[in-house]
XYZ file of C-alpha atoms in Angstrom:
705
model
C 0.084 -0.159 -0.085
C 1.156 3.441 -0.857
C 2.218 6.015 2.077
C 0.250 8.707 2.911
C 1.391 12.164 2.433
C 3.045 13.978 5.330
C 1.072 16.803 6.767
C 3.768 19.513 5.745
C 4.226 18.196 2.314
C 4.584 21.631 0.704
C 7.326 22.904 3.075
C 9.341 19.634 2.753
C 9.253 19.705 -1.064
C 10.074 23.421 -1.019
C 13.043 22.503 1.341
C 14.161 19.859 -0.711
C 14.250 21.740 -3.884
C 16.125 24.750 -2.057
C 18.782 22.374 -1.223
C 19.261 21.948 -5.197
C 20.678 18.411 -4.779
C 18.157 16.543 -6.972
C 19.694 14.968 -10.002
C 23.123 16.065 -9.323
C 26.360 14.271 -9.892
C 27.581 11.736 -7.377
C 29.358 13.034 -3.987
C 32.394 10.671 -2.971
C 31.468 11.642 0.689
C 28.141 10.683 0.607
C 29.189 7.303 -1.304
C 31.439 6.582 1.480
C 28.849 6.936 4.108
C 26.404 4.570 2.222
C 29.529 2.092 2.139
C 30.036 2.589 5.608
C 26.328 1.689 6.406
C 26.266 -1.519 4.264
C 29.317 -2.619 6.393
C 27.687 -1.744 9.764
C 24.733 -3.800 9.157
C 26.160 -6.216 6.834
C 23.623 -5.725 4.098
C 24.041 -5.921 0.407
C 22.265 -2.643 -0.616
C 22.332 0.831 1.131
C 20.907 4.128 -0.138
C 20.597 7.817 0.614
C 17.279 8.228 -0.798
C 15.519 11.773 -1.356
C 11.704 11.611 -1.588
C 10.342 13.960 -4.305
C 6.748 14.613 -5.173
C 6.319 11.502 -7.653
C 9.743 9.682 -7.007
C 12.414 8.708 -4.792
C 15.827 9.811 -6.002
C 19.200 8.038 -4.934
C 21.982 10.587 -4.170
C 24.294 7.727 -3.035
C 23.827 3.930 -3.363
C 25.464 0.742 -3.095
C 24.412 -2.758 -4.451
C 21.649 -1.087 -6.851
C 21.821 0.169 -10.532
C 18.492 2.104 -10.330
C 18.801 5.716 -9.738
C 15.141 6.229 -8.761
C 11.808 4.470 -8.185
C 8.266 5.709 -8.091
C 7.175 7.208 -4.988
C 4.086 4.922 -4.495
C 6.044 1.631 -3.993
C 8.846 3.281 -2.002
C 9.568 2.173 1.515
C 11.077 5.506 2.189
C 7.890 7.304 1.688
C 6.627 5.451 4.743
C 9.813 6.312 6.638
C 9.587 10.112 6.204
C 6.227 9.972 8.014
C 7.924 9.697 11.483
C 11.168 10.983 13.249
C 11.787 7.428 14.348
C 13.532 4.725 12.243
C 11.281 2.511 10.180
C 12.483 -0.990 11.141
C 10.947 -4.022 8.731
C 12.505 -7.449 9.638
C 10.337 -9.119 7.219
C 8.385 -7.349 4.448
C 6.316 -10.331 3.612
C 4.609 -10.316 7.129
C 4.269 -6.437 7.128
C 0.852 -5.718 5.780
C 2.133 -2.477 4.532
C 4.663 -4.127 1.998
C 3.591 -7.659 1.577
C 2.267 -6.875 -1.959
C 4.628 -4.251 -2.796
C 6.231 -5.033 -6.219
C 9.843 -4.365 -4.655
C 9.111 -7.124 -2.362
C 7.473 -9.473 -4.956
C 9.659 -8.690 -7.771
C 13.281 -9.255 -8.834
C 14.688 -6.876 -6.129
C 13.031 -9.258 -3.520
C 13.020 -6.973 -0.382
C 12.814 -8.667 2.660
C 14.538 -6.537 5.345
C 14.394 -2.746 5.264
C 15.931 -0.374 7.921
C 15.041 3.338 7.137
C 16.645 6.314 9.092
C 14.973 9.692 8.378
C 17.201 12.634 7.063
C 15.924 15.375 9.252
C 17.115 19.002 8.343
C 17.664 21.783 10.585
C 13.933 23.104 9.743
C 12.675 19.808 11.285
C 11.607 18.388 7.749
C 12.210 14.882 6.795
C 13.651 15.167 3.089
C 14.354 11.278 2.884
C 16.281 8.608 4.400
C 19.476 6.723 4.852
C 18.264 3.168 4.435
C 19.884 -0.486 4.220
C 18.109 -3.257 2.498
C 18.509 -7.067 2.593
C 16.995 -9.833 0.483
C 16.641 -12.099 3.437
C 14.617 -11.357 6.705
C 16.982 -10.131 9.573
C 17.010 -8.118 12.774
C 19.473 -5.067 14.006
C 20.865 -4.424 17.380
C 20.486 -1.078 19.462
C 24.023 -0.242 18.697
C 23.555 -0.460 14.899
C 20.547 1.445 15.212
C 22.540 4.308 17.107
C 25.399 4.001 14.498
C 22.973 4.406 11.749
C 21.159 7.588 13.257
C 24.713 9.135 13.713
C 25.609 8.361 10.035
C 22.065 9.954 9.211
C 22.857 13.161 10.936
C 26.152 13.416 9.241
C 24.499 12.884 5.687
C 22.221 15.820 6.706
C 25.033 18.123 7.748
C 26.892 17.419 4.551
C 23.869 18.381 2.392
C 23.196 21.501 4.650
C 27.067 22.398 4.376
C 26.829 22.088 0.608
C 23.938 24.419 0.242
C 25.543 27.107 2.641
C 28.806 26.788 0.414
C 26.805 27.231 -2.482
C 24.817 30.206 -1.060
C 28.127 31.921 0.125
C 29.540 31.427 -3.420
C 26.562 32.876 -4.836
C 26.498 35.668 -2.265
C 30.208 36.363 -3.140
C 29.446 36.228 -6.942
C 26.661 38.681 -6.461
C 28.637 41.037 -4.384
C 31.307 40.946 -6.882
C 28.814 41.960 -9.608
C 27.391 44.604 -7.266
C 30.913 45.875 -6.865
C 31.575 46.070 -10.568
C 28.409 47.708 -11.235
C 29.015 50.096 -8.528
C 32.412 50.785 -10.122
C 30.739 51.070 -13.519
C 28.297 53.588 -12.008
C 30.855 55.660 -10.267
C 32.973 55.841 -13.427
C 29.799 56.930 -15.219
C 28.943 59.587 -12.670
C 32.431 60.983 -12.622
C 32.736 61.249 -16.559
C 29.151 62.455 -17.254
C 29.133 66.191 -18.752
C 25.712 66.491 -16.976
C 25.786 67.373 -13.263
C 24.448 64.694 -10.738
C 23.125 65.485 -7.216
C 21.573 63.063 -5.046
C 19.322 63.986 -2.131
C 17.870 62.213 0.855
C 14.510 62.710 2.487
C 15.744 65.563 4.759
C 17.164 67.555 1.521
C 20.600 66.947 2.201
C 22.986 66.351 -0.580
C 24.503 62.979 -0.006
C 26.403 62.686 -3.467
C 27.696 65.160 -6.169
C 29.455 64.233 -9.327
C 32.350 66.370 -10.647
C 30.206 68.101 -13.365
C 27.793 69.177 -10.691
C 30.603 70.857 -8.847
C 31.981 72.362 -12.195
C 28.587 73.646 -13.394
C 27.486 75.252 -9.745
C 30.919 76.366 -8.898
C 31.093 74.744 -5.464
C 33.238 71.875 -4.174
C 32.089 68.575 -3.284
C 32.600 69.185 0.204
C 30.457 72.443 0.174
C 27.860 70.671 -1.776
C 27.576 67.834 0.910
C 27.038 70.111 3.606
C 23.961 72.043 1.900
C 20.379 71.172 1.767
C 17.381 72.047 -0.419
C 16.336 75.051 1.836
C 19.827 76.521 1.690
C 19.742 80.175 0.601
C 22.368 79.402 -1.907
C 19.653 77.567 -3.842
C 17.474 80.386 -4.704
C 15.825 79.309 -7.736
C 14.060 81.296 -10.633
C 11.674 80.468 -13.225
C 12.273 81.638 -16.984
C 9.648 84.489 -16.493
C 12.294 85.520 -13.285
C 9.720 84.533 -10.521
C 11.131 82.382 -7.801
C 10.234 78.589 -7.199
C 8.136 78.353 -3.885
C 9.784 75.504 -1.457
C 7.346 72.756 -2.470
C 7.720 73.673 -6.346
C 11.443 73.036 -6.465
C 11.644 69.851 -8.716
C 13.578 68.013 -6.154
C 11.302 68.659 -3.477
C 8.023 67.994 -5.683
C 9.623 64.589 -6.676
C 10.201 63.506 -3.146
C 6.615 64.523 -2.314
C 4.858 62.913 -5.099
C 7.282 60.058 -6.001
C 6.636 61.233 -9.773
C 9.592 62.111 -12.214
C 9.597 65.602 -13.605
C 11.760 66.500 -16.649
C 12.791 69.346 -18.760
C 12.479 72.136 -16.228
C 14.362 75.185 -16.824
C 15.712 76.714 -13.539
C 17.803 79.948 -13.091
C 20.183 80.281 -10.119
C 21.338 83.914 -9.381
C 24.923 84.700 -9.202
C 26.707 87.003 -6.962
C 27.647 89.068 -9.863
C 24.039 89.737 -10.671
C 24.076 87.309 -13.660
C 22.000 84.184 -13.566
C 23.171 80.587 -14.464
C 20.431 78.533 -16.366
C 20.060 74.911 -15.999
C 18.097 72.410 -17.813
C 16.940 69.940 -15.024
C 15.294 66.503 -14.578
C 14.635 64.717 -11.318
C 13.712 61.082 -10.491
C 12.899 59.081 -7.260
C 14.722 56.398 -5.708
C 13.075 53.851 -3.628
C 14.061 51.468 -1.045
C 12.285 48.089 -0.873
C 9.023 47.636 0.617
C 8.978 51.442 1.018
C 6.439 53.471 -1.238
C 7.998 56.705 -0.425
C 11.313 57.984 -2.440
C 14.369 57.515 -0.147
C 16.399 59.730 -2.553
C 16.088 62.011 -5.300
C 18.549 62.206 -8.226
C 18.663 65.537 -10.094
C 20.584 65.703 -13.486
C 21.228 69.020 -14.981
C 23.115 70.841 -17.760
C 24.241 74.370 -18.176
C 22.215 76.028 -20.770
C 23.441 79.724 -19.918
C 25.039 80.076 -23.475
C 21.929 78.624 -25.250
C 19.498 81.143 -23.264
C 21.901 84.078 -24.305
C 21.751 82.859 -27.633
C 17.816 82.616 -27.532
C 17.665 86.183 -26.082
C 19.944 87.350 -28.858
C 18.023 85.782 -31.600
C 14.737 87.163 -29.992
C 16.200 90.652 -30.081
C 17.284 89.885 -33.793
C 13.769 88.948 -34.504
C 12.006 92.090 -32.862
C 14.374 94.198 -34.831
C 13.844 92.398 -38.113
C 10.092 92.465 -37.649
C 10.163 96.201 -36.752
C 12.412 96.935 -39.583
C 10.178 94.884 -41.995
C 7.098 96.724 -40.391
C 8.878 100.037 -41.123
C 9.563 98.946 -44.522
C 6.017 97.833 -45.239
C 4.715 101.110 -43.753
C 7.105 103.358 -45.993
C 6.276 101.405 -49.135
C 2.847 101.830 -48.456
C 2.868 105.491 -47.756
C 5.172 106.133 -50.552
C 2.977 104.174 -52.986
C -0.046 106.417 -51.928
C 2.097 109.567 -51.968
C 3.446 109.125 -55.440
C 0.002 108.307 -56.997
C -1.119 111.864 -56.443
C 1.662 113.732 -58.464
C 1.673 110.659 -60.844
C -2.020 111.488 -61.460
C -1.223 114.852 -62.494
C 1.474 113.880 -64.661
C -0.698 111.138 -66.610
C -3.696 113.563 -66.365
C -1.885 116.446 -68.054
C -0.406 114.271 -70.492
C -3.526 112.813 -71.633
C -5.054 116.377 -71.868
C -1.920 117.643 -73.917
C -2.407 114.478 -76.391
C -5.653 116.235 -77.278
C -4.162 119.340 -78.422
C -2.600 120.600 -81.706
C 0.526 118.785 -81.681
C 3.232 117.579 -84.232
C 4.262 114.353 -84.897
C 7.403 114.721 -82.727
C 5.553 116.185 -79.721
C 2.844 113.446 -79.896
C 5.518 111.034 -79.350
C 6.927 112.522 -76.639
C 3.660 112.979 -75.034
C 2.847 109.238 -75.753
C 6.182 108.505 -73.904
C 4.905 110.394 -70.848
C 1.657 108.608 -70.803
C 3.364 105.105 -71.351
C 5.807 105.803 -68.864
C 3.302 106.871 -66.225
C 1.310 103.950 -66.800
C 4.265 101.612 -66.168
C 5.036 103.541 -63.047
C 1.252 103.276 -61.847
C 1.515 99.386 -62.391
C 4.594 99.262 -60.347
C 3.114 101.301 -57.441
C 0.135 98.965 -57.602
C 2.403 96.148 -57.094
C 4.058 97.574 -54.276
C 0.736 98.387 -52.482
C -0.482 95.160 -53.001
C 2.564 93.527 -51.659
C 2.319 95.674 -48.437
C -1.411 94.614 -48.136
C -0.388 91.062 -48.403
C 2.506 91.480 -45.808
C 0.153 93.054 -43.310
C -2.804 90.872 -44.043
C -5.135 93.798 -45.093
C -5.715 92.622 -48.577
C -9.515 91.714 -48.881
C -10.951 89.369 -51.514
C -14.406 89.664 -52.957
C -16.933 86.841 -53.475
C -18.962 87.396 -56.591
C -20.423 85.586 -59.634
C -17.903 85.612 -62.398
C -17.388 83.866 -65.634
C -13.886 82.547 -65.767
C -13.819 81.746 -69.199
C -14.946 85.234 -70.415
C -12.595 86.947 -68.043
C -9.489 85.120 -69.266
C -10.679 85.654 -72.720
C -10.955 89.519 -72.052
C -7.430 89.403 -70.853
C -6.253 87.505 -74.050
C -8.041 90.109 -76.102
C -6.156 92.971 -74.070
C -2.864 91.280 -74.780
C -3.527 90.455 -78.688
C -2.153 94.058 -79.673
C 1.388 93.261 -77.771
C 1.501 89.717 -79.411
C 0.712 91.331 -82.909
C 3.751 93.971 -82.377
C 6.114 90.983 -81.721
C 4.331 88.774 -84.538
C 3.379 86.238 -81.731
C 0.651 83.613 -82.336
C -1.804 84.185 -79.323
C -3.934 81.287 -78.916
C -6.887 80.796 -76.418
C -8.913 77.594 -75.414
C -11.793 77.374 -72.925
C -12.664 73.791 -72.029
C -15.147 74.855 -69.230
C -19.198 74.029 -70.014
C -20.967 77.035 -71.699
C -21.986 79.787 -69.073
C -20.213 77.939 -66.349
C -19.847 80.368 -63.551
C -18.017 80.504 -60.219
C -17.626 82.567 -57.060
C -14.464 84.690 -56.574
C -12.553 87.858 -56.931
C -12.599 88.672 -60.649
C -10.170 91.612 -60.029
C -7.477 89.630 -58.534
C -8.082 86.568 -60.845
C -7.688 89.089 -63.847
C -4.399 90.760 -62.260
C -2.917 87.230 -61.881
C -3.866 85.992 -65.602
C -2.680 89.475 -66.893
C 0.815 89.095 -65.024
C 1.177 85.659 -66.320
C 0.198 86.433 -69.750
C 2.104 89.564 -69.781
C 5.316 87.880 -68.763
C 5.052 84.928 -71.416
C 4.624 88.021 -74.264
C 7.654 89.784 -72.669
C 9.863 86.888 -72.555
C 8.926 85.258 -75.960
C 10.678 86.476 -79.168
C 9.238 84.258 -81.529
C 6.566 81.557 -81.582
C 3.231 81.545 -79.665
C 1.557 82.213 -76.228
C -1.230 79.621 -75.454
C -3.898 80.121 -72.748
C -5.842 77.258 -71.600
C -9.019 77.471 -69.412
C -9.581 73.891 -67.805
C -12.105 72.256 -65.026
C -10.021 71.166 -62.125
C -9.381 67.274 -62.315
C -10.062 66.935 -58.626
C -12.816 68.828 -56.593
C -14.375 72.198 -57.680
C -12.403 75.081 -59.282
C -10.663 75.841 -62.489
C -6.912 75.435 -63.929
C -5.582 78.203 -66.150
C -2.286 77.499 -68.147
C -0.121 79.921 -69.905
C 2.213 78.369 -72.198
C 5.165 80.194 -74.166
C 8.047 79.336 -76.458
C 10.189 82.000 -74.879
C 13.638 82.023 -73.167
C 12.489 79.536 -70.305
C 14.583 79.038 -67.103
C 16.641 76.431 -65.514
C 16.095 74.858 -61.935
C 18.434 77.423 -60.110
C 16.379 80.080 -61.695
C 13.133 78.557 -61.147
C 14.033 78.608 -57.110
C 14.021 82.398 -57.328
C 10.987 82.945 -59.555
C 8.456 83.615 -56.796
C 10.823 85.709 -54.558
C 10.047 89.168 -54.128
C 11.858 91.871 -55.980
C 13.705 88.896 -57.765
C 13.976 87.704 -61.477
C 15.624 84.670 -62.762
C 18.866 86.354 -63.134
C 20.310 90.148 -63.138
C 20.765 90.060 -67.044
C 16.715 89.614 -67.321
C 16.266 92.811 -65.427
C 18.610 94.682 -67.569
C 17.211 93.222 -70.644
C 13.564 93.279 -69.805
C 12.836 95.563 -66.832
C 10.465 95.049 -64.190
C 10.382 95.106 -60.289
C 10.481 91.274 -59.929
C 7.177 91.783 -57.780
C 4.786 90.378 -60.307
C 4.991 86.983 -59.793
C 5.568 87.132 -56.046
C 2.095 89.003 -55.695
C 0.383 86.640 -58.056
C 1.740 83.854 -55.804
C 0.345 85.354 -52.442
C -2.898 86.361 -54.294
C -3.429 82.528 -55.512
C -2.585 81.374 -52.126
C -5.288 83.873 -50.374
C -7.777 81.998 -52.358
C -6.650 78.820 -51.467
C -4.980 78.147 -55.040
C -1.608 77.561 -56.288
C 0.732 78.716 -59.017
C 3.290 76.427 -60.517
C 6.075 76.683 -62.903
C 7.793 74.365 -65.504
C 10.314 74.938 -68.030
C 13.228 74.048 -70.386
C 15.771 76.875 -71.069
C 15.772 78.325 -74.493
C 12.425 75.956 -75.548
C 9.658 77.716 -73.201
C 7.608 77.789 -70.010
C 4.313 76.746 -68.791
C 2.744 78.659 -65.646
C -0.191 76.597 -63.895
C -2.765 78.653 -62.035
C -5.297 76.345 -59.835
C -8.053 77.949 -58.118
C -10.507 75.929 -55.848
C -13.606 78.041 -56.630
C -16.890 77.241 -55.571
C -19.536 77.006 -58.236
C -22.065 79.867 -58.317
C -24.805 77.464 -58.093
C -24.287 76.995 -54.437
C -26.093 80.088 -53.854
C -29.717 79.967 -55.037
C -32.853 82.001 -54.357
C -35.897 80.174 -53.360
C -38.851 81.378 -55.647
C -41.362 80.183 -52.979
C -39.548 81.986 -49.849
C -37.721 85.220 -50.787
C -38.973 86.931 -47.421
C -35.949 87.089 -45.065
C -38.178 87.544 -42.164
C -40.097 84.476 -42.960
C -36.869 82.503 -43.469
C -35.497 83.386 -40.130
C -38.722 83.159 -38.237
C -38.144 81.286 -34.874
C -34.355 81.200 -34.979
C -32.663 82.875 -32.202
C -29.991 85.485 -33.469
C -27.330 84.449 -31.241
C -26.534 81.019 -32.318
C -23.005 79.711 -32.518
C -22.496 77.861 -35.715
C -19.488 75.719 -36.851
C -18.934 75.238 -40.614
C -16.198 72.236 -41.283
C -15.727 72.757 -44.928
C -12.284 72.591 -46.857
C -12.875 74.891 -49.824
C -12.288 78.709 -48.362
C -14.465 80.212 -50.790
C -17.472 77.893 -49.813
C -16.824 79.147 -46.174
C -17.262 82.599 -47.476
C -20.482 81.959 -49.552
C -21.831 80.267 -46.631
C -20.689 82.988 -44.285
C -22.866 85.571 -46.516
C -25.828 83.182 -46.421
C -25.732 83.033 -42.478
C -25.583 86.927 -42.217
C -29.289 87.278 -42.004
C -29.791 84.863 -39.397
C -27.252 86.973 -36.868
C -25.491 83.982 -35.878
C -21.830 83.858 -34.492
C -20.107 81.851 -37.529
C -16.892 79.782 -36.874
C -15.144 77.671 -39.561
C -12.662 74.706 -39.653
C -10.763 73.457 -42.810
C -11.073 69.884 -42.132
C -12.297 67.442 -39.384
C -9.154 67.674 -37.232
C -9.714 71.292 -36.817
C -13.474 70.692 -36.455
C -12.697 68.449 -33.284
C -10.428 70.940 -31.876
C -13.090 73.497 -32.222
C -15.841 71.241 -30.762
C -13.631 70.406 -27.767
C -12.682 73.921 -26.942
C -16.035 75.780 -27.732
C -19.693 74.991 -27.381
C -21.751 75.418 -30.698
C -25.391 75.114 -31.223
C -25.209 73.484 -34.686
C -22.736 72.164 -36.761
C -22.670 71.972 -40.481
C -20.238 69.145 -41.959
C -18.672 68.839 -45.342
C -18.583 65.048 -46.221
C -15.598 64.961 -48.472
C -12.301 66.878 -46.948
C -8.522 65.992 -46.655
C -6.992 65.048 -43.275
C -10.308 63.671 -41.835
C -13.503 63.508 -43.650
C -16.942 64.462 -42.482
C -18.173 60.732 -41.563
C -15.029 60.199 -39.602
C -15.480 63.578 -37.889
C -19.010 63.013 -36.988
C -18.605 59.726 -35.636
C -15.407 60.938 -33.186
C -17.857 64.091 -32.064
C -20.485 61.520 -30.954
C -18.068 59.229 -29.243
C -16.574 62.229 -27.271
C -20.326 63.280 -26.572
C -21.118 59.864 -25.166
C -17.756 59.598 -23.157
C -18.345 62.811 -21.700
C -22.208 62.239 -21.154
C -22.685 65.649 -22.991
C -25.737 67.277 -24.747
C -25.935 66.258 -28.317
C -24.986 68.967 -30.862
C -26.987 68.754 -33.887
C -24.716 67.867 -36.876
C -26.105 68.600 -40.356
C -24.186 67.217 -43.319
C -24.074 69.787 -46.003
C -22.565 68.000 -49.154
C -22.581 67.671 -52.921
C -23.017 63.943 -52.368
C -26.786 63.657 -53.189
C -27.209 59.957 -53.475
C -29.599 58.033 -51.053
C -26.728 55.932 -49.944
C -24.712 59.136 -48.962
C -27.690 60.187 -46.742
C -27.725 56.441 -45.136
C -23.765 57.041 -44.525
C -24.319 60.393 -42.895
C -27.064 59.343 -40.774
C -25.240 56.278 -39.734
C -22.150 58.208 -38.975
C -24.284 60.442 -36.346
C -25.501 63.214 -38.515
C -28.986 64.473 -37.817
C -29.686 65.839 -41.341
C -28.504 65.490 -44.802
C -28.695 68.656 -46.972
C -27.479 68.293 -50.741
C -25.674 71.530 -52.450
C -26.639 73.754 -53.847
C -28.801 74.909 -50.857
C -30.866 78.184 -50.283
C -31.334 80.426 -47.294
C -34.833 79.023 -46.766
C -33.492 75.321 -46.605
C -30.752 76.579 -44.005
C -33.513 78.100 -41.978
C -35.606 74.942 -41.958
C -32.450 73.087 -41.163
C -31.790 75.250 -38.009
C -35.187 74.928 -37.017
C -35.360 71.430 -37.082
C -31.910 71.215 -35.320
C -33.110 73.342 -32.521
C -35.913 70.983 -32.154
C -33.575 67.880 -31.717
C -31.542 69.829 -29.147
C -33.232 72.652 -27.258
C -31.172 75.657 -26.324
C -29.717 75.881 -22.840
C -30.390 77.725 -19.967
C -29.694 81.269 -20.498
C -32.141 83.567 -22.203
C -32.001 84.110 -25.931
C -33.784 86.542 -28.360
C -35.738 85.392 -31.154
C -37.349 87.209 -33.902
């Protein structure tokens, strides 16, 4: 029958495994003990048996080939149940072992004498046992000798563990010493200063760089604390840190590291040493309060000085640029008055009786005056762009007709140079857009004028094309002129710059035309690009994202603004998320009768930022936008409302996507309504009333019509 499990089995197995003796190589001293045991009892078999969870393993043996047997049939499993020896004189007569396979099998055990191996913790890990294949007895003297040998076995095993632990400890200490040496070398060679402070604020360690940066000896530093007057600390704005705000004190209090703090240390000479500092806590085992704080810092005084110098230079540069801009604006305006007199008198003089020579002279005056007027206009436009005062119109215009008019104006100049002037309009008939006709005419005139100026023979081609992506137009101006290389191309759009100085001498000009044209195009949300091959020709491409004029419609059934705005509060806060600037402007005009505060965002990311920082009564959302489209933006806004348990903000999808599938997508994303462009003011009014019914206004009083 198998032996019961000892009550302290878990502890016993833990101790056995901690000895780390199972499955190790033979130990000659233990082999000698089992040999001595066999001689004392005059038996053929003697073992040092260690009882594991599922087996008994023999650390030392004599008279037996096996290294282990299963625990279930092991005599030793019974021997470890008690401190007393297990003495079996005839196994066949002992009911515990009579049917044991080790008794009935080839081994044929008859006599078994097991002496428990009891370690200092009082746990029985195995036995020193003797086995015979014939029944027999042993004397008390032999029992005493075997018990003494068992104690020697235990002492030997525990000594082995102690030796092993001592070696491991020595090795660990050696590793720690090496690591401490490495840390010391690193600490001493670091360019950053390092200070270590204890809970009392006392500095307990300082590396050489800390001494160098702070200008204090190590001995002095080790005698100071965080509260020492020498450590008066300033923020970048010049205010002093309060005691609890000092980085090291904050880390000691919270246990949370701080980093990238700029700290100023006033010096005796009135200057300030600036440090870039980080601090981290060090904890002792089983203590959740920091025992030390390690502060690392570098001297950035020279960087701060450079920053201040750059800031001063930037201020001076801005002041100089502002002065230049103001001067140019003033001069442009001041010169127009006498110039108007010159040109006006020349025009009047041209209508008097003049001979041919006098007429040529008057025409030269008029022509020169007009050139000067154009250059003054360029300078005035430049100053308006720089100070952000240039205003764009938003009116209906026929781009094809506008460009054709510019082409007609340039036809005489082309005829004088015998150039072929070609015009092609690929837009649908009577296609109109919303934009600033004067500024678009200015850009196209500049591009065509340049093409004529720099082309000696061949042609100038003007193409008006629909935009390939989204709404808008593309205007191409091609020529067979002198062209330009990559180096010259990099300067084309710089102010007061031309491709090279020889061009200025040969063709004249201020070098402002292309720069102003580029700025105007960008103000309209467009671009100008240029491609060329030297001596072959150039192509300038103007792309403008103009909104279709059909976006604005009048409602024949409802043109009474009072009726359109009926019941809509005058102080609504409206957000339009729309990537087309002109569409934003058009929608803004349409919103004016409602008296709402109107805000815009160019794409979904800006829309979400606006939603998170301000409250809106209604959001109008375009569906197709760069960066983040309207559907994704709507879903994210709804998720934010859910997470914050906020009141639902009505979202109206305002889009050119008119299909039923688009409406379903909009509603599925969380939109409340789906309006299709072009949209009327009446439709906007209806949508606002429906939106306010979905989410009534909050508490404070509103004024309705």
